[in-house]
PDB file of C-alpha atoms in Angstrom:
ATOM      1  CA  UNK A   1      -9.918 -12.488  10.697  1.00 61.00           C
ATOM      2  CA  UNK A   2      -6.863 -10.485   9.496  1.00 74.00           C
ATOM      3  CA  UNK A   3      -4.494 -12.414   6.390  1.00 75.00           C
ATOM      4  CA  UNK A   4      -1.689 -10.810   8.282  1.00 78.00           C
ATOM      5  CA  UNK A   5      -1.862 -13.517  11.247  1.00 81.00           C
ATOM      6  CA  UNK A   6      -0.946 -16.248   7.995  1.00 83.00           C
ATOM      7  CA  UNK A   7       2.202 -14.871   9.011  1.00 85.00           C
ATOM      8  CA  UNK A   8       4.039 -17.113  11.929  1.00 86.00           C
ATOM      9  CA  UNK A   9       7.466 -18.951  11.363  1.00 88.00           C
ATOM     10  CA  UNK A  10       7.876 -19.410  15.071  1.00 88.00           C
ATOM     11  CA  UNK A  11       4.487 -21.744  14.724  1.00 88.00           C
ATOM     12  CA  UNK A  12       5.340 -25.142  12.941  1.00 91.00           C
ATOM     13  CA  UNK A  13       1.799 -25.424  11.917  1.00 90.00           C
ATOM     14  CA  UNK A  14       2.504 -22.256   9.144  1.00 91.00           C
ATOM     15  CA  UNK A  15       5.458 -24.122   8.059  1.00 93.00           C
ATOM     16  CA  UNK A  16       3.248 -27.084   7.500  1.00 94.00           C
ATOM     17  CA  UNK A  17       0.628 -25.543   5.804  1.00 92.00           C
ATOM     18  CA  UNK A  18       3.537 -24.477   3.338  1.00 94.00           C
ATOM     19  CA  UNK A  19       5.082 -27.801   2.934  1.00 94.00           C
ATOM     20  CA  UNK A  20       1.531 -29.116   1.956  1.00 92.00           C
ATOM     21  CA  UNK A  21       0.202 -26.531  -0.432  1.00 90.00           C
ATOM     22  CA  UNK A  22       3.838 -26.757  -2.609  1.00 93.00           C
ATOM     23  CA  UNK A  23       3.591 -30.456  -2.418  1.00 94.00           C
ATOM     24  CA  UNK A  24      -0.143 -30.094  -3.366  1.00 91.00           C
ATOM     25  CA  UNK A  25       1.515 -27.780  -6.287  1.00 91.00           C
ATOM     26  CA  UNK A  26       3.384 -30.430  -7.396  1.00 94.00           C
ATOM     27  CA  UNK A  27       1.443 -33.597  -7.178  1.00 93.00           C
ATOM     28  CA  UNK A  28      -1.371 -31.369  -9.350  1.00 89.00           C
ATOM     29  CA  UNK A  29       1.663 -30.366 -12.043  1.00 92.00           C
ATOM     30  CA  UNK A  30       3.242 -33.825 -12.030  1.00 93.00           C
ATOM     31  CA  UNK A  31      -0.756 -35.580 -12.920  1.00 89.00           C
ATOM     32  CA  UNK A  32      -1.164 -32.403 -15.543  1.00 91.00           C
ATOM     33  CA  UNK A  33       2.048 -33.654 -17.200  1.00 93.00           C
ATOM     34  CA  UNK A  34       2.465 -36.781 -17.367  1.00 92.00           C
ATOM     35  CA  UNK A  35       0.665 -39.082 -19.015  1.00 93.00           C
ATOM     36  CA  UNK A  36      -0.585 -41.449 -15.846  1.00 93.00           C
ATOM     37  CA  UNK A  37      -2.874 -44.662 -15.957  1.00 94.00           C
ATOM     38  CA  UNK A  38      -6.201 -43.543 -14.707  1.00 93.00           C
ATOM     39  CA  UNK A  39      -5.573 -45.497 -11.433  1.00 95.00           C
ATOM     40  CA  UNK A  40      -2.186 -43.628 -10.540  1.00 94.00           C
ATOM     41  CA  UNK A  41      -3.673 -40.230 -12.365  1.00 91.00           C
ATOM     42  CA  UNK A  42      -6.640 -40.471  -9.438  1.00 92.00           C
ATOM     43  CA  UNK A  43      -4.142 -41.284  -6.946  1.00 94.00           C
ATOM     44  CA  UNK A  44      -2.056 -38.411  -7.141  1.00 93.00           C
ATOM     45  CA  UNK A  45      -5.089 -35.902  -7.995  1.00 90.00           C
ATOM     46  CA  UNK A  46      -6.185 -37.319  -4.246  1.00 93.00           C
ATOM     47  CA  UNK A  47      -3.171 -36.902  -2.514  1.00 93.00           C
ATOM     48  CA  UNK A  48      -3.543 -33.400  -4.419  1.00 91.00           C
ATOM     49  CA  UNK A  49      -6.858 -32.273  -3.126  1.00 92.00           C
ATOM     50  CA  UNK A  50      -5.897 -33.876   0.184  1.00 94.00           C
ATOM     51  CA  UNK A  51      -2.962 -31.804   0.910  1.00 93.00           C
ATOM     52  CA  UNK A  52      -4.688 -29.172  -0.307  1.00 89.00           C
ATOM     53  CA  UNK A  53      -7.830 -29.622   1.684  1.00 94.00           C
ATOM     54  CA  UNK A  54      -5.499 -29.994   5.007  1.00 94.00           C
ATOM     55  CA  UNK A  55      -3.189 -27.013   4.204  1.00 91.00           C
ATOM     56  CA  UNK A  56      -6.815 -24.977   3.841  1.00 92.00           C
ATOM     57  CA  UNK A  57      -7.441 -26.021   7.682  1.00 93.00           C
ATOM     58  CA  UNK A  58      -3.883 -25.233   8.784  1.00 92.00           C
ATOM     59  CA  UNK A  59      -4.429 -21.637   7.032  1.00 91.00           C
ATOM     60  CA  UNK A  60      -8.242 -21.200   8.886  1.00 92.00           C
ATOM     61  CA  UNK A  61      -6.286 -22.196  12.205  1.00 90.00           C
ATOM     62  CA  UNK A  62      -3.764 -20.084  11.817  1.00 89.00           C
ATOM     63  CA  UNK A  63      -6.079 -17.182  10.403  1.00 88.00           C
ATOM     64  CA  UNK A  64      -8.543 -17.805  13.514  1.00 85.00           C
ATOM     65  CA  UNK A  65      -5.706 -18.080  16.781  1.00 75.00           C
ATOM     66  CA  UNK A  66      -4.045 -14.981  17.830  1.00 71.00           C
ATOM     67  CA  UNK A  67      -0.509 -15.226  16.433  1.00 60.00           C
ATOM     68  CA  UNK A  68       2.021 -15.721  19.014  1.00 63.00           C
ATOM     69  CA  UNK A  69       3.983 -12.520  20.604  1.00 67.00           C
ATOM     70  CA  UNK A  70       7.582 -12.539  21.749  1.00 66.00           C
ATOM     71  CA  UNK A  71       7.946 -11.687  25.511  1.00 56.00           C
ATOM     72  CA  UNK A  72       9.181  -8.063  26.045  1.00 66.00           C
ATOM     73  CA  UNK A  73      12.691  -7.752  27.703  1.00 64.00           C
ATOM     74  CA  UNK A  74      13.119  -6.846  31.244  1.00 53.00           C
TER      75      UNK A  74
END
């Protein structure tokens, strides 16, 4: 498995993978810094790990498939 097949803004699934590790960045900085009720605090540490957990599958996916090539022209 190469880190260079991360790489792939024609596949939606790397732009996904994006959107949910920033989001994951955020949820974990907005429970860091603000003071929270425990409920809401394990709330948004869950939909932290979550995204986090899913945006580790997208990258494994995307790590593991053979990155997409454009056809040559004729």
């Amino acid at each position: 498995m190469k880190l260079a097949r991360l790489w792939q803004p024609r596949n939606p699934a790397f732009w996904l993978m994006i959107v949910l590790n920033l989001l994951s960045t955020l949820l974990a900085w907005v429970a860091r810094n603000y003071s929270l009720t425990p409920t809401a605090a394990l709330v948004v540490a869950g939909f932290a790990v979550g995204n986090a957990l899913i945006g580790l599958g997208l990258m494994w996916v995307l790590m593991r498939d053979e990155p997409d090539r454009p056809a040559p022209d004729a």
